[in-house]
Coordinates of C-alpha atoms and ligand atoms in Angstrom, one line a residue:
M1 CA 204.5 -17.2 71.9
T2 CA 202.3 -18.4 74.8
S3 CA 198.7 -17.4 75.0
K4 CA 199.4 -14.9 77.8
L5 CA 201.9 -13.1 75.6
E6 CA 199.8 -13.1 72.5
A7 CA 198.0 -10.0 73.7
L8 CA 201.3 -8.2 74.1
Q9 CA 202.6 -9.4 70.7
A10 CA 199.3 -8.3 69.0
W11 CA 199.7 -4.8 70.6
V12 CA 203.3 -4.5 69.6
D13 CA 202.4 -5.5 66.0
Q14 CA 199.6 -3.0 65.9
V15 CA 201.8 -0.2 67.2
A16 CA 204.5 -1.1 64.7
A17 CA 202.0 -1.1 61.8
H18 CA 200.8 2.4 63.0
T19 CA 204.1 4.0 63.7
Q20 CA 206.2 2.3 61.0
P21 CA 209.6 1.8 62.7
E22 CA 212.7 0.6 60.8
A23 CA 213.1 -2.3 63.3
V24 CA 211.6 -3.6 66.5
H25 CA 213.9 -4.5 69.5
W26 CA 212.6 -6.4 72.5
C27 CA 214.7 -5.3 75.5
T28 CA 216.3 -8.0 77.6
G29 CA 217.7 -5.7 80.3
S30 CA 221.2 -7.2 80.0
K31 CA 224.4 -5.2 80.7
E32 CA 225.5 -5.8 77.1
E33 CA 222.3 -4.3 75.8
Y34 CA 222.9 -1.2 78.1
Q35 CA 226.5 -0.9 76.8
D36 CA 225.4 -1.2 73.1
L37 CA 222.8 1.5 73.6
I38 CA 225.3 3.8 75.2
E39 CA 227.7 3.2 72.3
F40 CA 224.9 3.9 69.8
M41 CA 224.0 7.1 71.5
L42 CA 227.7 8.2 71.7
A43 CA 227.9 7.6 68.0
T44 CA 224.8 9.6 67.2
G45 CA 225.6 12.5 69.6
T46 CA 222.6 11.8 71.9
L47 CA 225.1 11.2 74.7
K48 CA 228.6 12.6 75.4
K49 CA 231.3 10.9 77.5
L50 CA 232.1 12.7 80.7
N51 CA 235.7 12.5 82.2
Q52 CA 236.0 8.7 82.6
E53 CA 238.9 8.9 85.0
T54 CA 237.0 11.0 87.6
H55 CA 233.5 9.7 86.6
P56 CA 233.8 6.2 85.2
G57 CA 230.6 5.1 83.4
C58 CA 229.1 8.6 83.5
F59 CA 227.5 10.2 80.4
L60 CA 225.8 13.5 79.6
H61 CA 222.7 14.1 77.7
L62 CA 221.7 17.7 76.7
S63 CA 218.0 17.8 75.9
D64 CA 216.2 20.1 73.6
P65 CA 216.0 23.5 75.5
N66 CA 212.2 23.3 75.1
D67 CA 212.0 19.9 76.8
V68 CA 213.4 20.2 80.3
A69 CA 210.5 19.5 82.7
R70 CA 207.2 17.8 83.3
V71 CA 204.3 19.5 81.5
E72 CA 201.3 19.5 83.8
H73 CA 199.3 21.7 81.5
L74 CA 199.6 19.0 78.7
T75 CA 199.0 16.0 81.0
F76 CA 195.5 14.5 80.9
V77 CA 193.5 11.9 82.7
C78 CA 191.0 10.5 80.3
S79 CA 188.5 8.7 82.5
P80 CA 185.0 8.0 81.1
E81 CA 183.4 10.8 83.2
E82 CA 184.9 14.2 83.8
D83 CA 184.0 14.0 87.5
D84 CA 186.0 10.9 87.9
A85 CA 189.2 12.8 86.9
G86 CA 188.2 15.6 89.3
P87 CA 189.2 19.3 89.5
N88 CA 192.7 18.1 90.2
N89 CA 193.2 16.8 86.7
L90 CA 192.9 18.0 83.1
W91 CA 190.3 15.8 81.4
M92 CA 189.4 14.7 77.9
P93 CA 186.9 12.0 76.9
P94 CA 188.8 8.8 76.2
A95 CA 187.7 8.6 72.6
D96 CA 188.9 12.1 71.9
G97 CA 192.2 11.4 73.7
H98 CA 192.9 8.3 71.6
K99 CA 192.0 10.1 68.4
Q100 CA 194.3 13.0 69.1
M101 CA 197.2 10.8 70.2
D102 CA 196.8 8.2 67.4
A103 CA 197.0 11.0 64.8
L104 CA 200.3 12.1 66.4
F105 CA 201.7 8.6 66.4
E106 CA 200.9 7.8 62.8
N107 CA 204.2 6.9 61.0
C108 CA 206.2 8.8 63.7
M109 CA 208.8 6.0 64.1
Q110 CA 209.9 6.0 60.5
G111 CA 213.7 5.6 60.3
R112 CA 213.8 4.9 64.1
I113 CA 214.1 1.7 66.1
M114 CA 211.0 0.8 68.2
Y115 CA 212.1 -0.6 71.6
V116 CA 209.7 -2.8 73.6
I117 CA 210.5 -2.5 77.3
P118 CA 208.9 -5.0 79.7
Y119 CA 209.4 -3.8 83.3
C120 CA 208.3 -4.6 86.8
M121 CA 207.5 -1.8 89.3
G122 CA 208.6 -3.3 92.7
P123 CA 210.6 -6.3 93.7
I124 CA 210.3 -8.9 90.9
D125 CA 208.8 -11.6 93.2
S126 CA 206.5 -9.3 95.3
P127 CA 202.8 -9.8 95.3
Y128 CA 202.7 -6.0 95.7
S129 CA 204.5 -5.3 92.4
R130 CA 202.8 -4.6 89.1
C131 CA 204.2 -4.9 85.6
G132 CA 204.1 -2.7 82.5
V133 CA 205.4 -2.5 79.0
E134 CA 206.7 0.7 77.5
I135 CA 207.1 1.0 73.7
T136 CA 209.4 3.9 72.8
D137 CA 211.5 5.2 70.0
S138 CA 214.1 6.7 72.4
P139 CA 217.3 4.8 73.4
Y140 CA 217.8 7.4 76.1
V141 CA 214.5 6.2 77.6
V142 CA 215.6 2.6 77.5
V143 CA 218.8 3.2 79.4
N144 CA 217.0 5.4 82.0
M145 CA 214.4 2.7 82.4
K146 CA 217.2 0.1 82.9
L147 CA 218.5 2.2 85.8
M148 CA 215.1 3.1 87.3
T149 CA 213.1 -0.1 87.0
R150 CA 213.5 -3.9 87.0
M151 CA 213.5 -4.2 83.3
G152 CA 213.8 -7.0 80.7
R153 CA 213.6 -10.8 80.7
K154 CA 212.4 -11.4 84.3
A155 CA 209.7 -8.8 83.9
L156 CA 208.5 -10.4 80.7
E157 CA 208.4 -13.8 82.5
R158 CA 206.2 -12.3 85.1
I159 CA 203.9 -10.7 82.5
E160 CA 203.7 -14.1 80.9
R161 CA 202.6 -15.6 84.2
E162 CA 200.1 -12.9 85.0
G163 CA 198.8 -11.7 81.7
T164 CA 198.0 -8.1 82.9
F165 CA 200.3 -5.2 82.4
V166 CA 200.1 -1.4 81.9
R167 CA 200.6 -0.4 78.3
G168 CA 202.7 2.7 77.8
L169 CA 203.3 4.1 74.3
H170 CA 205.9 6.8 73.9
S171 CA 207.5 8.7 71.1
T172 CA 209.8 11.8 71.3
G173 CA 208.0 12.8 68.0
E174 CA 209.5 16.2 66.9
L175 CA 210.0 17.6 70.4
D176 CA 207.6 20.3 69.4
P177 CA 205.8 21.8 72.4
E178 CA 202.8 22.3 70.2
R179 CA 202.6 18.6 69.5
R180 CA 203.2 17.3 73.0
F181 CA 200.7 15.5 75.2
I182 CA 200.8 13.0 78.1
M183 CA 197.5 11.1 78.3
H184 CA 196.4 8.5 80.8
F185 CA 193.5 6.0 80.3
P186 CA 193.2 4.5 83.8
E187 CA 190.3 2.2 83.1
E188 CA 192.3 0.7 80.2
L189 CA 195.5 0.7 82.2
S190 CA 197.2 2.6 79.4
I191 CA 199.3 5.7 78.8
K192 CA 200.2 7.5 75.6
S193 CA 202.9 10.1 75.6
Y194 CA 204.1 12.1 72.6
G195 CA 206.6 14.9 71.9
S196 CA 208.9 14.9 75.0
G197 CA 212.0 13.0 76.1
Y198 CA 212.0 14.4 79.6
G199 CA 212.0 12.0 82.6
G200 CA 208.5 12.4 84.1
N201 CA 206.9 12.7 80.6
A202 CA 208.9 9.8 79.0
L203 CA 210.0 7.3 81.6
L204 CA 206.5 6.0 81.8
G205 CA 207.1 3.6 84.7
K206 CA 207.6 6.6 87.1
K207 CA 204.9 9.3 87.5
C208 CA 202.5 8.0 84.7
H209 CA 202.4 4.3 85.8
A210 CA 203.6 4.2 89.5
L211 CA 201.5 7.2 90.5
R212 CA 198.6 8.1 88.1
I213 CA 197.7 4.7 86.9
A214 CA 198.7 2.9 90.1
S215 CA 196.6 5.2 92.3
H216 CA 193.6 4.2 90.3
Q217 CA 194.6 0.5 90.5
G218 CA 195.2 0.9 94.2
R219 CA 191.7 2.3 94.8
Q220 CA 190.2 -0.7 93.0
E221 CA 192.4 -3.2 94.8
G222 CA 192.5 -1.7 98.3
W223 CA 196.0 -0.2 98.4
L224 CA 197.7 3.2 98.1
A225 CA 200.2 4.5 95.5
E226 CA 201.9 7.5 97.0
H227 CA 204.5 10.2 96.3
M228 CA 206.5 9.3 99.3
L229 CA 210.1 8.4 100.2
I230 CA 210.7 5.4 102.4
V231 CA 213.5 5.4 104.9
G232 CA 214.7 3.1 107.7
L233 CA 215.9 4.7 110.9
E234 CA 218.2 2.5 113.1
N235 CA 218.7 3.6 116.7
P236 CA 221.9 2.9 118.7
D237 CA 220.2 -0.3 120.1
G238 CA 219.8 -1.6 116.6
A239 CA 216.0 -1.3 116.4
V240 CA 214.9 -0.1 112.9
H241 CA 211.7 1.8 112.1
F242 CA 210.5 2.5 108.6
I243 CA 208.7 5.7 107.8
A244 CA 207.1 7.0 104.6
C245 CA 207.2 10.8 103.9
A246 CA 205.3 12.9 101.4
F247 CA 206.6 16.4 100.6
P248 CA 205.9 18.6 97.7
S249 CA 208.8 19.4 95.3
A250 CA 211.6 21.6 96.6
C251 CA 211.2 20.3 100.2
G252 CA 214.3 18.0 100.3
K253 CA 212.8 14.6 99.8
T254 CA 215.9 13.0 98.3
N255 CA 218.1 14.6 101.0
L256 CA 215.9 13.2 103.8
A257 CA 215.9 9.7 102.1
M258 CA 219.7 9.7 102.3
L259 CA 220.1 11.6 105.5
I260 CA 223.5 11.3 107.3
P261 CA 223.1 11.4 111.2
P262 CA 224.9 14.3 112.9
E263 CA 228.0 13.5 114.8
S264 CA 226.2 14.3 118.0
M265 CA 223.9 11.3 117.4
P266 CA 226.4 8.4 117.4
G267 CA 225.2 4.9 116.7
W268 CA 222.3 6.0 114.5
K269 CA 222.0 4.7 111.0
V270 CA 219.8 5.7 108.1
W271 CA 218.8 3.3 105.3
T272 CA 217.3 4.4 102.0
L273 CA 214.4 2.3 100.6
G274 CA 213.2 4.9 98.1
D275 CA 213.3 8.6 97.4
D276 CA 210.1 9.3 95.5
I277 CA 207.3 6.7 95.4
A278 CA 205.8 4.2 97.8
W279 CA 203.2 1.6 97.3
L280 CA 201.4 0.8 100.6
H281 CA 199.5 -2.4 101.1
L282 CA 197.9 -4.0 104.2
D283 CA 199.3 -7.4 105.0
D284 CA 197.2 -10.3 106.4
G285 CA 197.8 -9.0 109.9
G286 CA 196.6 -5.5 109.1
K287 CA 200.1 -4.0 109.1
L288 CA 200.8 -1.4 106.4
R289 CA 203.8 -2.4 104.3
A290 CA 205.7 -0.4 101.8
V291 CA 207.5 -1.3 98.6
N292 CA 209.4 1.2 96.4
P293 CA 208.3 0.5 92.9
E294 CA 211.4 2.0 91.5
S295 CA 215.0 0.7 91.6
G296 CA 216.9 3.9 90.8
Y297 CA 216.8 7.7 91.4
F298 CA 216.1 10.5 89.0
G299 CA 217.2 13.3 91.2
V300 CA 217.6 17.1 90.8
V301 CA 221.4 17.8 90.6
P302 CA 221.8 21.5 91.5
G303 CA 222.4 22.1 95.2
T304 CA 223.9 18.6 95.7
N305 CA 227.1 18.8 97.6
E306 CA 229.0 17.2 100.5
K307 CA 227.0 19.1 103.1
T308 CA 223.4 18.8 101.7
N309 CA 223.6 15.2 100.6
K310 CA 227.0 13.5 100.7
N311 CA 225.5 10.1 99.8
A312 CA 224.0 11.5 96.6
F313 CA 227.2 13.5 95.9
D314 CA 229.3 10.3 96.2
M315 CA 226.9 8.0 94.3
I316 CA 226.9 10.1 91.2
T317 CA 230.7 9.9 90.7
H318 CA 230.2 6.7 88.7
D319 CA 227.8 4.9 86.4
A320 CA 225.3 7.8 86.2
I321 CA 223.6 9.5 83.4
F322 CA 223.5 13.3 83.7
T323 CA 220.9 15.4 81.9
N324 CA 221.4 19.1 81.3
V325 CA 224.3 19.8 83.6
A326 CA 227.3 22.0 82.8
T327 CA 230.8 20.7 82.3
T328 CA 234.2 21.8 83.6
A329 CA 237.3 22.4 81.4
D330 CA 238.4 18.8 82.1
N331 CA 234.9 17.5 81.2
Q332 CA 233.6 16.7 84.7
P333 CA 229.9 17.4 85.4
W334 CA 229.2 20.7 87.1
W335 CA 226.2 22.4 88.7
E336 CA 225.3 25.4 90.8
G337 CA 225.8 24.5 94.5
K338 CA 228.4 21.8 93.8
K339 CA 231.0 23.9 95.7
V340 CA 234.0 22.6 93.8
G341 CA 235.2 23.3 90.2
K342 CA 233.9 25.8 87.8
P343 CA 231.9 25.6 84.6
A344 CA 233.5 25.8 81.1
K345 CA 230.4 24.8 79.0
D346 CA 226.8 25.4 80.1
W347 CA 223.8 23.0 79.8
R348 CA 223.3 24.0 76.2
G349 CA 226.8 23.1 75.3
R350 CA 227.8 26.9 74.9
D351 CA 230.9 28.4 76.4
Y352 CA 229.8 29.4 79.9
D353 CA 228.7 33.0 80.2
P354 CA 226.9 34.1 83.4
A355 CA 224.9 36.5 81.3
N356 CA 223.1 33.4 79.9
G357 CA 221.8 32.3 83.3
P358 CA 222.8 29.3 85.4
A359 CA 225.4 26.9 83.9
A360 CA 223.4 23.8 84.8
H361 CA 219.6 23.9 84.1
P362 CA 217.8 24.3 87.5
N363 CA 216.0 21.1 86.8
S364 CA 219.0 19.2 85.6
R365 CA 219.0 15.6 86.7
F366 CA 221.1 12.5 87.5
T367 CA 219.9 9.0 86.9
V368 CA 221.5 6.2 88.9
A369 CA 220.7 2.7 90.1
A370 CA 219.7 2.7 93.8
T371 CA 222.5 0.2 94.5
N372 CA 225.0 3.1 93.9
N373 CA 223.7 4.7 97.1
P374 CA 226.1 4.1 100.1
C375 CA 223.1 3.7 102.4
Y376 CA 221.0 1.6 100.1
S377 CA 218.9 -1.0 102.0
E378 CA 218.7 -4.5 100.6
L379 CA 215.2 -4.6 102.0
A380 CA 214.3 -2.5 99.0
D381 CA 214.3 -5.9 97.2
A382 CA 212.3 -7.8 99.8
P383 CA 209.1 -9.2 98.3
E384 CA 207.2 -8.5 101.6
G385 CA 208.2 -4.9 101.7
V386 CA 208.8 -3.1 105.0
P387 CA 206.4 -2.4 107.8
I388 CA 205.6 1.3 108.1
S389 CA 205.6 2.8 111.7
A390 CA 204.8 6.4 110.7
I391 CA 203.5 8.4 107.8
V392 CA 204.9 11.9 107.6
F393 CA 203.5 14.8 105.6
G394 CA 205.3 18.1 105.2
G395 CA 205.5 21.4 103.4
R396 CA 207.6 24.5 103.2
R397 CA 205.9 27.0 105.5
K398 CA 207.6 30.2 106.8
Q399 CA 204.9 30.5 109.5
V400 CA 201.9 28.6 110.8
A401 CA 203.0 25.0 110.8
P402 CA 205.2 24.1 113.8
L403 CA 208.3 22.0 113.5
V404 CA 206.4 18.8 114.1
Y405 CA 203.0 17.6 115.3
E406 CA 201.2 14.3 115.5
A407 CA 197.6 13.6 114.3
K408 CA 195.1 12.5 116.9
D409 CA 194.1 9.5 114.8
W410 CA 194.1 8.2 111.2
N411 CA 191.2 10.3 110.0
H412 CA 192.7 13.5 111.5
G413 CA 195.9 12.5 109.7
V414 CA 194.0 12.3 106.4
L415 CA 192.8 15.9 106.9
I416 CA 196.5 16.9 107.6
G417 CA 197.6 15.2 104.4
A418 CA 194.7 16.7 102.4
S419 CA 195.7 20.2 103.6
T420 CA 199.4 19.8 102.9
A421 CA 200.7 23.1 101.4
S422 CA 203.9 24.6 100.4
E423 CA 205.2 28.1 99.6
T424 CA 206.5 28.6 96.1
T425 CA 210.2 29.2 95.8
A426 CA 212.4 31.2 93.4
A427 CA 213.0 27.9 91.6
M428 CA 209.4 27.9 90.4
V429 CA 207.6 30.0 87.8
G430 CA 205.3 32.7 89.4
D431 CA 205.2 34.6 92.6
V432 CA 207.5 33.6 95.4
G433 CA 206.0 32.8 98.8
V434 CA 202.5 32.0 97.6
V435 CA 200.9 29.1 99.5
R436 CA 199.8 26.3 97.2
R437 CA 197.8 23.3 98.4
D438 CA 199.4 20.0 97.3
P439 CA 197.3 17.3 99.1
M440 CA 199.5 14.4 100.1
A441 CA 202.1 16.0 97.7
M442 CA 200.0 14.2 95.0
K443 CA 198.5 17.3 93.2
P444 CA 200.0 16.5 89.8
F445 CA 200.0 12.7 90.3
C446 CA 196.6 11.5 91.5
G447 CA 195.0 9.6 88.6
Y448 CA 191.4 10.3 89.8
N449 CA 189.2 12.8 91.7
F450 CA 190.9 13.9 94.9
A451 CA 187.6 13.7 96.8
D452 CA 187.4 10.0 96.0
Y453 CA 191.1 9.6 96.8
W454 CA 190.5 11.0 100.3
E455 CA 187.5 8.7 100.7
H456 CA 189.8 5.8 99.8
W457 CA 192.3 6.9 102.5
L458 CA 189.4 7.2 105.0
S459 CA 188.4 3.6 104.3
F460 CA 191.6 2.2 105.9
P461 CA 190.5 2.1 109.5
E462 CA 187.6 -0.2 108.5
K463 CA 190.3 -2.6 107.2
S464 CA 192.8 -2.5 110.0
E465 CA 193.3 -1.6 113.6
H466 CA 197.1 -1.5 113.2
L467 CA 197.6 1.6 111.0
P468 CA 200.7 3.7 111.5
K469 CA 200.6 7.1 113.2
I470 CA 200.5 10.2 111.0
F471 CA 202.7 13.3 111.6
H472 CA 203.4 16.6 109.9
V473 CA 206.8 18.3 109.8
N474 CA 208.0 21.7 108.7
W475 CA 211.8 22.2 108.4
F476 CA 211.3 25.7 107.0
R477 CA 209.9 28.0 109.8
Q478 CA 211.5 31.5 109.6
N479 CA 211.9 34.4 111.9
D480 CA 210.9 38.0 111.1
D481 CA 214.3 38.5 109.4
G482 CA 213.7 35.6 107.1
E483 CA 216.2 33.4 108.8
F484 CA 215.5 29.6 109.1
L485 CA 214.8 28.7 112.8
W486 CA 215.7 25.0 112.4
P487 CA 219.1 23.9 111.1
G488 CA 217.6 21.1 108.9
F489 CA 219.6 18.5 106.9
G490 CA 221.1 15.8 109.3
E491 CA 219.6 17.5 112.3
N492 CA 216.2 16.5 111.1
L493 CA 216.9 13.1 112.5
R494 CA 216.2 14.6 116.0
V495 CA 212.6 15.2 114.9
L496 CA 212.4 11.7 113.4
E497 CA 213.7 10.3 116.7
W498 CA 210.7 11.9 118.5
I499 CA 208.4 10.5 115.9
I500 CA 209.6 6.9 116.2
E501 CA 209.6 7.2 120.0
R502 CA 206.0 8.4 119.9
C503 CA 205.3 5.2 117.9
E504 CA 206.9 3.2 120.7
H505 CA 204.9 5.2 123.3
R506 CA 208.1 6.4 124.8
A507 CA 208.2 10.2 124.1
G508 CA 206.2 12.9 125.8
A509 CA 203.8 15.4 124.1
H510 CA 201.0 17.7 124.9
E511 CA 197.6 18.0 123.3
T512 CA 196.7 21.1 121.3
P513 CA 193.7 21.7 119.0
I514 CA 195.9 20.8 115.9
G515 CA 197.4 17.6 117.3
Y516 CA 200.1 16.4 119.8
L517 CA 203.2 18.5 120.0
P518 CA 206.5 17.8 121.8
H519 CA 207.4 19.9 124.8
A520 CA 210.8 21.4 124.2
E521 CA 212.4 18.9 126.5
D522 CA 210.9 16.0 124.6
L523 CA 213.1 16.7 121.6
N524 CA 216.8 15.6 121.7
T525 CA 218.7 18.9 121.4
D526 CA 222.0 17.6 122.8
A527 CA 224.9 19.5 121.3
L528 CA 222.6 21.5 119.1
E529 CA 223.1 25.2 119.1
I530 CA 219.5 26.4 119.5
T531 CA 218.2 28.9 122.1
P532 CA 215.1 28.0 124.2
E533 CA 213.3 31.0 122.6
V534 CA 213.9 29.7 119.1
L535 CA 212.8 26.2 120.1
D536 CA 209.7 27.6 121.7
E537 CA 208.8 29.5 118.5
L538 CA 209.3 26.3 116.5
L539 CA 206.8 24.5 118.7
T540 CA 204.2 27.3 119.0
V541 CA 200.7 27.1 117.6
D542 CA 199.5 30.6 116.9
T543 CA 195.7 30.3 117.4
E544 CA 194.7 33.3 115.1
Q545 CA 197.0 32.1 112.3
W546 CA 195.7 28.6 112.6
R547 CA 192.1 29.8 112.6
A548 CA 192.8 31.5 109.2
E549 CA 194.6 28.4 108.0
L550 CA 191.7 26.2 108.8
Q551 CA 189.3 28.5 107.0
S552 CA 191.5 28.4 103.9
V553 CA 191.7 24.6 104.2
L554 CA 187.8 24.5 104.3
E555 CA 187.5 26.7 101.2
Y556 CA 190.0 24.4 99.4
L557 CA 188.2 21.2 100.4
E558 CA 184.8 22.7 99.5
S559 CA 186.0 23.2 95.9
Y560 CA 185.6 19.4 95.5
G561 CA 181.8 19.9 96.0
D562 CA 179.4 17.1 96.8
R563 CA 182.0 14.4 96.5
L564 CA 184.0 15.7 99.4
P565 CA 183.8 13.1 102.2
E566 CA 181.7 14.4 105.1
E567 CA 184.4 13.1 107.5
L568 CA 186.9 15.6 106.3
R569 CA 184.4 18.5 106.9
R570 CA 183.8 17.0 110.4
Q571 CA 187.5 16.8 111.2
Q572 CA 188.0 20.4 110.0
Q573 CA 185.1 21.5 112.2
V574 CA 186.4 19.8 115.4
I575 CA 189.7 21.7 115.1
A576 CA 188.1 25.0 114.2
N577 CA 185.8 24.7 117.2
A578 CA 188.7 23.9 119.5
L579 CA 190.6 27.0 118.2
D580 CA 187.5 29.2 118.6
D581 CA 187.2 28.0 122.2
Q582 CA 190.9 29.0 122.8
L583 CA 190.3 32.4 121.2
A584 CA 187.2 33.0 123.3
K585 CA 189.1 32.1 126.5
A586 CA 192.0 34.4 125.6
S587 CA 189.7 37.4 125.0
Ligands
OXD1 C1 210.0 14.4 90.5 C2 208.9 15.3 90.8 O1 210.7 14.6 89.5 O2 208.2 15.2 91.8 O3 210.2 13.5 91.3 O4 208.7 16.3 90.0
MN2 MN1 208.6 13.3 92.8

């Protein structure tokens, strides 16, 4: 073992001595290894075969009913000072965090195999990528990591060259919710996760590394780790613009990343680079470039059908792992909103009975390699990433936020991102329709104090004069009868067309206190059935509502106390004053 790998070997030895596995397996990432693990899990019942004629290479995992989602209330950021984690995180002193986790891990792998997974987040040869090693006792985690990351030999070679890597230690433990914690130690670049096998808690490359730890690394090294999809939009002339979009959950991120242009927009093409996470770096010329650290998708299944997301619907017909979906009588995967077939067994393996609730768990998932996606862009593998023309924030708002608006400059855009909010839906626990702030859609994922994170965003204009424009969209405006005003799905491309034309200085707009909005005629509505009144409503800024919104934004920002950057207060004040002037003129 070379000296660069000695530290890794020493850590693996130390974990093995502490957790006492039956054997240690170093993952190579080969196809044979994947197949062997699938066979092993079929033999132990962890996986079940789905209908191999209709769904070749597809398997089903039914998880413990207590272990079906991320556990934000058990997720900690253990930075040395509580204030460094901020009000946006649960915190514990690092020494206490280690003590608590080490007690859980003691002898926990007895009778199990310990897998060592070297992985690379981002294209294997990219200077923007970062490596990690996950140690786990779950073969389900290994096969998911194989689909979601560049895992195995090549990643190990890079670790050997670089020496640094994020250390992630994971055990499913007893799957006891009372003995379940996900802890991050950003200063040590390490993660300890115990008691859950669920994606975001257990596939440590994803939320734990690529967002919480990476956001901390990005702050130190001058880049951004963001909860954003990356998509390429090709116009009929063949020009491609790449945009990065941050939306809170249940706002259609995966659908937008795989959008299919409407028939009335011939010649347009959409390319998916990523559906969940973007790492944004400035290149030598000051251009912001994005790489997707992941190489697969871990998507929500219910609601996926030919109309909502045909690309996703097609890509999960082969070589996919399903978690917690229902099955039909002929053993095909089934979920609510699939629109074809009917369930015979539910996600707990019981005969389907509507009295037991939905057949597929509302958070049931598919895992597939990104290359399964019919509109996968090979640039997802480009070491230099793609240049970003626009950053788009969005939320689910019945009222207040218009269909689209553009920030006046970068710092105004940071305020827009920091005030991102979404209304809760029936798919979430708690009251429906309550506005929740989810800054930059990073509320559960920022590995340090949000106030410092906004300061970091605000530092970018000092480093570059070529930053992308920032926009805000809202596909979810409703009328008084609760009907959506905008058709959504593929038609969202019309709004994206305006956005990229703004970046090319080709589209019209008018200035309002909250930013630049298109005139109705600036949007391409050819062959779209929408009345001028509805379009007007979608593009209206209600001064009174916005005044109240700005007040609530201020109250939210002030909850970050002294660390809140003064520039965000100033930006808020400029808009509030402009709205006050308008109100004074109107009265
Ligand atoms: C996800 C999430 O699973 O944001 O991507 O929760
Ligand atoms: Mn996500």
